[in-house]
Short mmCIF file of C-alpha atoms in Angstrom, two decimals:
data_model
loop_
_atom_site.label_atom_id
_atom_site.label_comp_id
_atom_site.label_asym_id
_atom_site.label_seq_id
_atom_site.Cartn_x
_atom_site.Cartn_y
_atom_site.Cartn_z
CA UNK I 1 -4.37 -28.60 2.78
CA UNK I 2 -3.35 -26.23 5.78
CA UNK I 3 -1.21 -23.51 3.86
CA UNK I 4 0.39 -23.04 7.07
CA UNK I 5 2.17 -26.17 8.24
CA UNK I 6 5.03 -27.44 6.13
CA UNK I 7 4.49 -30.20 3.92
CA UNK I 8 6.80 -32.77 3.10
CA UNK I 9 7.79 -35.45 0.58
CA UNK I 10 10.40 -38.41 0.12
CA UNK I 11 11.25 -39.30 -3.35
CA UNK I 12 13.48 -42.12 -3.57
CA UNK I 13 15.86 -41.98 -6.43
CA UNK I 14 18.38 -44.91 -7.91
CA UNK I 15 21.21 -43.72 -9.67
CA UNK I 16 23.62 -44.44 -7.32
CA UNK I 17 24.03 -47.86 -8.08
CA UNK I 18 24.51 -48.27 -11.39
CA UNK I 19 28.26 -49.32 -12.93
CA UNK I 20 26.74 -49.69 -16.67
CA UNK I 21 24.91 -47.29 -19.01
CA UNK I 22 21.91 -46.34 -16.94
CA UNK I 23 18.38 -47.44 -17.43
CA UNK I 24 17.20 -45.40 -15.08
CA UNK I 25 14.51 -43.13 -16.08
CA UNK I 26 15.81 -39.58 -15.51
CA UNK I 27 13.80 -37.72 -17.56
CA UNK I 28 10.75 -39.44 -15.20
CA UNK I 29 12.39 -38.06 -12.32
CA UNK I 30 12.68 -34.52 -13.89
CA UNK I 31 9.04 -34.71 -15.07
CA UNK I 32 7.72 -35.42 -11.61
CA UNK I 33 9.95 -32.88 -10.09
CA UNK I 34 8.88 -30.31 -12.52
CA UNK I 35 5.49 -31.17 -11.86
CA UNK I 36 5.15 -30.97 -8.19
CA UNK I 37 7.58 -27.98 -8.14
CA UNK I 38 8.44 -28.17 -4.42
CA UNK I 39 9.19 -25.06 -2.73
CA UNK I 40 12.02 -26.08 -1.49
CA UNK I 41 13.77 -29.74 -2.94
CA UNK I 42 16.91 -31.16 -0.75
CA UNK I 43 19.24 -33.22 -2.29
CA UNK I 44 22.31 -35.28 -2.59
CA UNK I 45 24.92 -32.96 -2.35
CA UNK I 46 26.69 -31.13 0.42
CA UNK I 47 26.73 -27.49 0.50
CA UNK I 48 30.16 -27.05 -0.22
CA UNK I 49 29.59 -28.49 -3.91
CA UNK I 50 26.25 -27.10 -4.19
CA UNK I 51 27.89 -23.21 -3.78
CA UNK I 52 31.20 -24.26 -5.70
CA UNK I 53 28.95 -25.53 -8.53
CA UNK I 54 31.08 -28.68 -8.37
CA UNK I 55 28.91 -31.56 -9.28
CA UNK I 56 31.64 -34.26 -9.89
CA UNK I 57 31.17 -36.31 -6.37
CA UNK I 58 26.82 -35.28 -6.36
CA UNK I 59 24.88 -38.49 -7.39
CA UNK I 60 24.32 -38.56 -10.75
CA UNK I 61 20.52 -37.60 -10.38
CA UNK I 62 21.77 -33.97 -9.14
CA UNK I 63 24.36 -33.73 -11.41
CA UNK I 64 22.35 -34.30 -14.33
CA UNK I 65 18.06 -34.26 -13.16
CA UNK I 66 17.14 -32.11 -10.61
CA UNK I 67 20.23 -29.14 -11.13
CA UNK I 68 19.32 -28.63 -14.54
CA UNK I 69 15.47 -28.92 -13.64
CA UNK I 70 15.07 -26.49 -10.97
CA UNK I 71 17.93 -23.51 -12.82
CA UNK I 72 14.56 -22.07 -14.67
CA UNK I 73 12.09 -22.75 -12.23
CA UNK I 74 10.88 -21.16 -8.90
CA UNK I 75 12.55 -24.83 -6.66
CA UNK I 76 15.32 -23.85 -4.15
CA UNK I 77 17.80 -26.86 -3.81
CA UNK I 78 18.83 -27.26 -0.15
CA UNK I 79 21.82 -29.38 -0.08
CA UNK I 80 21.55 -31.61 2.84
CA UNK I 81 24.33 -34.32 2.35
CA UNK I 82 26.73 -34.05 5.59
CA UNK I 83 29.30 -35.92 3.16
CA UNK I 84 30.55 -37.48 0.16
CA UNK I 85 30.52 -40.74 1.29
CA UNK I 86 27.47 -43.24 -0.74
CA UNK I 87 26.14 -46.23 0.06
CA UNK I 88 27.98 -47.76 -2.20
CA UNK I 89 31.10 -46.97 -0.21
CA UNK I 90 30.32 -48.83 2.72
CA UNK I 91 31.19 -52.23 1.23
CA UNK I 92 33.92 -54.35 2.68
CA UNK I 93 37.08 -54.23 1.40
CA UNK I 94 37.19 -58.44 0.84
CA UNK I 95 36.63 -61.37 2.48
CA UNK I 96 33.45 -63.37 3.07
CA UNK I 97 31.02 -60.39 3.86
CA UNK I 98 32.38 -58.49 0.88
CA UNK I 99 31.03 -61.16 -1.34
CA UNK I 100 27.94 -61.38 0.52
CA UNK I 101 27.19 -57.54 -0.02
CA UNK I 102 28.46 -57.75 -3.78
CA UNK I 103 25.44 -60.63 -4.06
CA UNK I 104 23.02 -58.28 -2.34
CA UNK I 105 24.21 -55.33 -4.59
CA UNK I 106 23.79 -57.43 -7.64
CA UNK I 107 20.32 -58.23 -6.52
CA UNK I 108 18.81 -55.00 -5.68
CA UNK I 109 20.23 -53.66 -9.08
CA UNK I 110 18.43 -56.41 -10.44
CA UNK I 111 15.44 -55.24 -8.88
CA UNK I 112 16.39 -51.77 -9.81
CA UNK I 113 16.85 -52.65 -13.59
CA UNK I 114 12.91 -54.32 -13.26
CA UNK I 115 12.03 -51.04 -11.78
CA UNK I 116 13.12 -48.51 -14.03
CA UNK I 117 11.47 -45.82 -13.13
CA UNK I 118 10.79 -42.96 -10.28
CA UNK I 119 7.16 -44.14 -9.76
CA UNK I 120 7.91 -47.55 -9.36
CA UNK I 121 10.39 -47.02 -7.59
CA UNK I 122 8.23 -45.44 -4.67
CA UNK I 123 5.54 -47.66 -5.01
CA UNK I 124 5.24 -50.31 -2.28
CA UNK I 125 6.09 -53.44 -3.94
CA UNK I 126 10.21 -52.25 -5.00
CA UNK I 127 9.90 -50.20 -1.48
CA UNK I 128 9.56 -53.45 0.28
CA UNK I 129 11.94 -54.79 -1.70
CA UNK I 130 14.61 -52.61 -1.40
CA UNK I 131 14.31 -52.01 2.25
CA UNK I 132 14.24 -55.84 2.70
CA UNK I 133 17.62 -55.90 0.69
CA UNK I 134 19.26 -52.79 2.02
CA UNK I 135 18.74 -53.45 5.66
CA UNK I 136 20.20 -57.18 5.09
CA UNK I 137 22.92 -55.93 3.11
CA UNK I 138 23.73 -53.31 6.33
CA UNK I 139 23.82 -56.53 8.56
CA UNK I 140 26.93 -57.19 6.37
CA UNK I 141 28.55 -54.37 6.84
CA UNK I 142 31.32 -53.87 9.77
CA UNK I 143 30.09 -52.38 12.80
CA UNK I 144 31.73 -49.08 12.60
CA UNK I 145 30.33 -48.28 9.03
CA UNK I 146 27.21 -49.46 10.09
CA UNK I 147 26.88 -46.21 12.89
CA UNK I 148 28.35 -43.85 10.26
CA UNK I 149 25.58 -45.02 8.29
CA UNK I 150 23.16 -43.84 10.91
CA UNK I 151 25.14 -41.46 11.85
CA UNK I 152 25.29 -39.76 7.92
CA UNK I 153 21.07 -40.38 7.71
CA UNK I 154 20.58 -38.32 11.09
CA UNK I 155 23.00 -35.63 10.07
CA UNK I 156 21.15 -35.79 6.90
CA UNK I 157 17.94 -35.22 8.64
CA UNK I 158 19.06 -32.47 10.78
CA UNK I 159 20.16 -30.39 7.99
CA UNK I 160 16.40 -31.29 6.80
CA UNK I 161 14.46 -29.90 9.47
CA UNK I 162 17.26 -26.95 9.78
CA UNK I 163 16.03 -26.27 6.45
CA UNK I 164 12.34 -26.38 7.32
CA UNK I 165 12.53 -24.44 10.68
CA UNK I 166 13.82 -21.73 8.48
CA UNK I 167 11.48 -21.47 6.47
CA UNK I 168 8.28 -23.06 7.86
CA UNK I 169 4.94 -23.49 5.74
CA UNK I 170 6.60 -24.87 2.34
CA UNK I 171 6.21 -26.92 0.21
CA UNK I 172 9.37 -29.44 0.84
CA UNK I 173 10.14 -32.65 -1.14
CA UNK I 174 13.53 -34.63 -0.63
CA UNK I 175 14.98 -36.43 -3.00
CA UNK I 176 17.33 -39.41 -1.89
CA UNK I 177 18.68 -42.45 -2.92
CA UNK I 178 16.21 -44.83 -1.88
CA UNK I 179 18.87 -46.85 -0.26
CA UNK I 180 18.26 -44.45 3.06
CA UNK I 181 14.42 -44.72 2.75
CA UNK I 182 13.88 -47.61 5.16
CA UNK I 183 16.43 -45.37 7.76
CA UNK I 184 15.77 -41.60 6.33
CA UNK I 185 11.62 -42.29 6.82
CA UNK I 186 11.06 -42.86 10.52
CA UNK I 187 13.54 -40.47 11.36
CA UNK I 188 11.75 -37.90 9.68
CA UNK I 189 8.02 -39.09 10.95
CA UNK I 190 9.92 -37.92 14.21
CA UNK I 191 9.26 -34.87 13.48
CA UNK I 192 5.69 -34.70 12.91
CA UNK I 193 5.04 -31.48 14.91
CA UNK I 194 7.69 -29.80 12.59
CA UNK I 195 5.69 -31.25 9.33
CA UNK I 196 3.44 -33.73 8.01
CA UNK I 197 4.81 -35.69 5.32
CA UNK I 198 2.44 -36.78 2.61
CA UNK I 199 2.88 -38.82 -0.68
CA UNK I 200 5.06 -36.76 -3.55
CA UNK I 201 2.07 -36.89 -5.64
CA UNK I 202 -0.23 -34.95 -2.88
CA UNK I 203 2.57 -32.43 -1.91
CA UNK J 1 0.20 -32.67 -8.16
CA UNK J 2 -1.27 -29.78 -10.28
CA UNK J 3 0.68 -28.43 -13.52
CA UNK J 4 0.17 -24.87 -13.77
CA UNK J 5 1.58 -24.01 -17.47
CA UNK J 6 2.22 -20.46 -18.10
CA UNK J 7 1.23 -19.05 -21.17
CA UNK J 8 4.13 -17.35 -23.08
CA UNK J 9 3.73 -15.04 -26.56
CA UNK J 10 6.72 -13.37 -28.12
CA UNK J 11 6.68 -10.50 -30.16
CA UNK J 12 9.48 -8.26 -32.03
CA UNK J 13 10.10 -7.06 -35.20
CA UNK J 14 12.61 -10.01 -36.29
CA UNK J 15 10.87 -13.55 -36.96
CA UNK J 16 14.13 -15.18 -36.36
CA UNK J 17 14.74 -13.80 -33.08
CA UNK J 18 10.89 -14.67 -32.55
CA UNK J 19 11.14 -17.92 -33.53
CA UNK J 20 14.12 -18.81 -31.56
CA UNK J 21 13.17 -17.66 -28.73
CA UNK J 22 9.73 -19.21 -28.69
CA UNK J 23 11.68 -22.35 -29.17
CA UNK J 24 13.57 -21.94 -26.24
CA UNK J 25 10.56 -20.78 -24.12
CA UNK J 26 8.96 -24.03 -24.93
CA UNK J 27 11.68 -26.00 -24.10
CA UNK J 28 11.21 -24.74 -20.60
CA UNK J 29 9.43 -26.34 -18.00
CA UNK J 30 6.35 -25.28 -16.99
CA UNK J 31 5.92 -22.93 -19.51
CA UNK J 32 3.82 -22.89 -22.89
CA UNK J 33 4.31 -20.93 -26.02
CA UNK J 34 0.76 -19.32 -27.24
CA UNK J 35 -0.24 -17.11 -30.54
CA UNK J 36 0.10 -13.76 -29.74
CA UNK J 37 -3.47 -12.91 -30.37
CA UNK J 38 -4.55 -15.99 -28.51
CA UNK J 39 -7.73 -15.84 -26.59
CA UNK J 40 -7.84 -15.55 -23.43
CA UNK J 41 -4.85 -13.51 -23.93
CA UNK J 42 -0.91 -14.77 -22.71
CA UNK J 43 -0.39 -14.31 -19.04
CA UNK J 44 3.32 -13.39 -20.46
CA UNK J 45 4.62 -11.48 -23.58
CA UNK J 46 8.05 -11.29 -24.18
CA UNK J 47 9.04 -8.82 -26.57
CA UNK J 48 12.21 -8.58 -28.10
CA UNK J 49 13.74 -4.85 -28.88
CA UNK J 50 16.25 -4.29 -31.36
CA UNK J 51 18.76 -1.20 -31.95
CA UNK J 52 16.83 -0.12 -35.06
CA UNK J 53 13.18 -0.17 -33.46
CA UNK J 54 11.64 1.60 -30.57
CA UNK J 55 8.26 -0.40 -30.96
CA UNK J 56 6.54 -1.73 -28.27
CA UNK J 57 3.71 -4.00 -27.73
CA UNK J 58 0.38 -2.69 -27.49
CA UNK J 59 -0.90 -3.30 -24.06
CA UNK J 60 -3.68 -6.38 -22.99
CA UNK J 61 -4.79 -6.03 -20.21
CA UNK J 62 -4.49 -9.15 -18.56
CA UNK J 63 -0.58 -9.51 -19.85
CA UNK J 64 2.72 -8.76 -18.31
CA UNK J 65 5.00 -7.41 -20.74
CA UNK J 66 8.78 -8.73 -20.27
CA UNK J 67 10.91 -6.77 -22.36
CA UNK J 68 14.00 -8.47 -23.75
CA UNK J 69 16.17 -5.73 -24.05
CA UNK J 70 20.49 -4.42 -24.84
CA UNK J 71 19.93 -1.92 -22.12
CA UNK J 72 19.09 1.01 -23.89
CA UNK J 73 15.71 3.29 -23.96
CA UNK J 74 14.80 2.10 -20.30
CA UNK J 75 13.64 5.62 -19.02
CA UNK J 76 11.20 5.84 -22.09
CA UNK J 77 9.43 2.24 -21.47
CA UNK J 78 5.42 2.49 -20.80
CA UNK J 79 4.33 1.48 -16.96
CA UNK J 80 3.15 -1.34 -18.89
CA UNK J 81 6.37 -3.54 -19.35
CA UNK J 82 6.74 -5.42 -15.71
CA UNK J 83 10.35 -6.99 -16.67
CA UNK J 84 13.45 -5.78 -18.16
CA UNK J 85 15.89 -9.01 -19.55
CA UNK J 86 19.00 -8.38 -20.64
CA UNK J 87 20.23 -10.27 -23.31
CA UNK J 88 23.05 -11.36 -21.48
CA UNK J 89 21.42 -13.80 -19.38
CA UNK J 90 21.33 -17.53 -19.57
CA UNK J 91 18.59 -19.31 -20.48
CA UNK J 92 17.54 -20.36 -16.70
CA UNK J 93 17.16 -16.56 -15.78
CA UNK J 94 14.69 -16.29 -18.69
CA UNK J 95 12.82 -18.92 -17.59
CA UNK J 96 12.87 -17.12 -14.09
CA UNK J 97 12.22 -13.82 -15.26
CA UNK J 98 8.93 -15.22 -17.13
CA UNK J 99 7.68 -16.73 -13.70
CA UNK J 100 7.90 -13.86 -11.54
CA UNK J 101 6.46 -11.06 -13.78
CA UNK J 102 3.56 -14.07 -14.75
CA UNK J 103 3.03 -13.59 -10.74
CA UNK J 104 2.52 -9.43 -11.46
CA UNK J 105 6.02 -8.47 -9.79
CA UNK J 106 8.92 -6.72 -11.63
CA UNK J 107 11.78 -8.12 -12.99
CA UNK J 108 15.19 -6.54 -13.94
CA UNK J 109 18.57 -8.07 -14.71
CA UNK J 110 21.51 -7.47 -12.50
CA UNK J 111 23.35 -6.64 -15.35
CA UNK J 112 20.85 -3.59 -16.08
CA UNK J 113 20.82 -2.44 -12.70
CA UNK J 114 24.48 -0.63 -12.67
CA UNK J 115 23.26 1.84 -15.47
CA UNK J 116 19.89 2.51 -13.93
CA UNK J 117 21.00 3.85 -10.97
CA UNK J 118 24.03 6.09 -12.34
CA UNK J 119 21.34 7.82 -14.63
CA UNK J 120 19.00 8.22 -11.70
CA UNK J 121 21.66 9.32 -9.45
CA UNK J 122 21.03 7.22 -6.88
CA UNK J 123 23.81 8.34 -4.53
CA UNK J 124 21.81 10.99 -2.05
CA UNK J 125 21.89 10.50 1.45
CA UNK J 126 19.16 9.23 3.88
CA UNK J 127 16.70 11.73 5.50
CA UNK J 128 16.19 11.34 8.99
CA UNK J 129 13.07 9.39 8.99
CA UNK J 130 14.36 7.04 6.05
CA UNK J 131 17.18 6.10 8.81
CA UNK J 132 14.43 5.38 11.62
CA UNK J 133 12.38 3.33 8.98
CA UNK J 134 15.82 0.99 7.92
CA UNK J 135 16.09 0.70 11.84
CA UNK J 136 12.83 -0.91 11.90
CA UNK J 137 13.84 -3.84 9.29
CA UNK J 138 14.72 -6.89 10.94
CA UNK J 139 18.06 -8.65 10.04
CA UNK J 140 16.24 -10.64 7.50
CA UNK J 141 15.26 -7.85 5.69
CA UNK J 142 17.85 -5.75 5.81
CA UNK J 143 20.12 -9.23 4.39
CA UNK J 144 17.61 -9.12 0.93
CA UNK J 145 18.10 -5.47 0.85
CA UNK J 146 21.67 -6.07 0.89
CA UNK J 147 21.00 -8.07 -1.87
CA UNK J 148 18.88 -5.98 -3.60
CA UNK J 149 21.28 -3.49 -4.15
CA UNK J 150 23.46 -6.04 -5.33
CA UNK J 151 20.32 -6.01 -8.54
CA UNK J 152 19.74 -10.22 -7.32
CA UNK J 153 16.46 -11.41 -8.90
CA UNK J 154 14.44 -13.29 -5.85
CA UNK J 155 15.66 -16.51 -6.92
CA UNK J 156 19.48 -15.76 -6.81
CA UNK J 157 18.39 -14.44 -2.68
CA UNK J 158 16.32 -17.19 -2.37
CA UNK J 159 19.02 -19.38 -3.30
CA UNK J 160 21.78 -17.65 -1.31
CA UNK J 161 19.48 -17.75 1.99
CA UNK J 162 18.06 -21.32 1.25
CA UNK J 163 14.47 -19.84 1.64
CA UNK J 164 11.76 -20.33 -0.55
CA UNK J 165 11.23 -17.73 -3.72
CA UNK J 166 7.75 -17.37 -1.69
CA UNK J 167 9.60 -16.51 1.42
CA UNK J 168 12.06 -13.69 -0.15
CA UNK J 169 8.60 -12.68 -2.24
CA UNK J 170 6.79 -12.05 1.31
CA UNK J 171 10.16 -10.47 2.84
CA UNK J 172 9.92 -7.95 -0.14
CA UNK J 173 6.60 -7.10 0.48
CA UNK J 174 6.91 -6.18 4.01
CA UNK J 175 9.96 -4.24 2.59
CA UNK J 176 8.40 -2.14 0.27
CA UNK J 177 5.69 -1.32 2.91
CA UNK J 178 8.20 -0.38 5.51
CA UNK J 179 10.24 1.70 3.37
CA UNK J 180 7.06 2.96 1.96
CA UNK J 181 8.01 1.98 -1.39
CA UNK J 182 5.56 0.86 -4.52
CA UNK J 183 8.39 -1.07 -6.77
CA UNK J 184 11.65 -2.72 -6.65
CA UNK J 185 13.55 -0.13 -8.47
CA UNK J 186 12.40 2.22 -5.72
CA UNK J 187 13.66 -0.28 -3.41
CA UNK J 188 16.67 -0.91 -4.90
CA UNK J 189 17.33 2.90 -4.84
CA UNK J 190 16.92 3.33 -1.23
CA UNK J 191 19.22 0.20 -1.13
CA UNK J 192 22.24 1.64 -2.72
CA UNK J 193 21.73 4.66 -0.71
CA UNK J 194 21.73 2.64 2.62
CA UNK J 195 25.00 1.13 1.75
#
């Protein structure tokens, strides 16, 4: 591995979704966080909350995985969200596409549920799936909240490579809902001359 | 993905304490509690002091020595203890504290740092060349100085900077070589004096 080029990984996490008790695996995702113990880890949360210590709009992953994780350990959280608004908030109000999202919702926590955990999760088979899902759902959605949508990811990616041009040669893993993945990952292969991203498990 | 485990011993002369805190060590990520007279030896001992003893660990080699301390007896401690932890400090900054001293740097808690430099009477003024040698830092540097004085451990700059612990750790370095200090007291020192 060149020491000096910046290495980066996406970690898609699930929370987010969830209404019920969750069967997400969190402890998984702090294991594997913990374990690769990233440099630097951006996350869910913008910096406003991140230096109030106000956790109550973060995802629940933050709030509950990777803030504890990282407090005794070497990991810098860079808080990259540009705002509080999920994917989750993007539904319709009502009518006919709101029930068509709610089905689409319904079946990617389904798939979620299957899942269960952060390695599935970011294997190919549920990545397929949920990108499949998630970019069908987006079809849904009206066309203004489908540009803040890509509007949020890019801000969310600028504040991502602001983060590595700061401090270039790290060690860099992002953890995000993995809603975004199917936007978030060719918008960071972008910037390949910045980084090279690699699997979480090689970073 | 590698898992480096630190090895962590505690010693003192109250099991309780001893126990206790080797179960919160453990509970730690990325850090494993060892026998004392383990061989190969801890990378870290952390040895609790109490009012009523002045003991202190007898030196391996190999081991940084992070003394868990009230704040007392600091200008008698052997050059062999690397860390000074107040027992004010949360959990986290133990687990903190362990890393960087495991890594052969120092480690002292904010909270210590206030007495330290009243007793060394910090408060001189800069010689001429010490001003020419600040003038060299760039505004990096001269931000974790700032910081410095403010007795931050590298994670609480690295956090406040959104840099790397790695990044504030090589900023130090070319610090201490600029100023033409050996440790981070020193540095700290010349710190409150710049302010």
């Amino acid at each position: 591995m060149n020491a000096s080029r910046t290495h980066l990984a996406i970690l898609g996490t699930m929370s987010e979704l969830h209404r019920q008790p969750i069967s997400y695996d969190l402890n998984c995702l702090q294991k594997i966080v913990a374990d690769v113990s990233p440099d630097l880890l951006c996350a869910e949360i913008t910096r406003e909350d991140w230096e109030r210590g106000d956790f109550a709009q973060a995802a629940l992953e933050v709030r509950e995985a990777l803030a504890p994780t990282i407090a005794s350990m070497d990991i810098i959280l860079i808080p990259v969200a540009p705002s509080l608004k999920q994917y989750r908030d993007f539904t319709p109000d009502a009518g006919w596409r709101h029930g068509v999202v709610r089905n689409f919702d319904r079946l990617l926590r389904w798939g979620q549920i299957q899942a269960d955990d952060v390695k599935t999760i970011n294997g190919m088979w549920f990545g397929t799936f949920c990108h499949t899902v998630c970019w069908l759902t987006e079809m849904f959605w009206t066309a203004k909240d489908r540009v803040a949508w890509e509007t949020q990811n890019q801000e969310l990616v600028e504040n991502i490579v602001r983060a590595i041009q700061r401090d270039s040669g790290r060690r860099v893993l992002v953890a995000v809902q993995c809603q975004r993945l199917h936007r978030l990952i060719p918008l960071l292969h972008a910037h390949h001359d910045l980084f090279k991203v690699v699997a979480y498990q090689n970073l | 993905m590698t898992v480096n485990e630190i090895t962590v011993s505690v010693g003192g002369s109250r099991e309780l304490d001893r126990a206790g805190l080797a179960a919160l060590i453990a509970s730690l990520p990325g850090l494993r509690v060892v026998p004392i007279d383990k061989n190969p030896p801890p990378q870290v001992l952390v040895w609790i002091t109490s009012r009523d003893t002045d003991q202190y660990p007898s030196v391996q080699t190999d081991t940084a020595i992070l003394l868990l301390t009230e704040g007392a007896a600091y200008e008698s401690l052997p050059e062999t203890i690397t860390g000074l932890l107040s027992r004010d400090e949360s959990p986290a900054a133990l687990g903190i504290a362990i890393r960087q001293v495991s890594r052969g740097e120092q480690y002292l808690s904010p909270s210590l740092v206030p007495a330290i430099l009243q007793k060394r009477q910090a408060k001189s003024g800069l010689t001429d060349s010490e001003t020419s040698i600040i003038n060299t830092l760039t505004e990096r540097e001269r931000e974790i100085l700032e910081y410095l004085a403010q007795g931050l451990s590298n994670k609480l700059i690295a956090s406040r900077l959104y840099l790397s612990v790695r990044t504030v750790e090589g900023h130090l370095a070319n610090i201490y070589l600029r100023l033409g200090v050996h440790s981070r007291t020193e540095a700290m020192l010349m710190a409150v004096r710049i302010r």
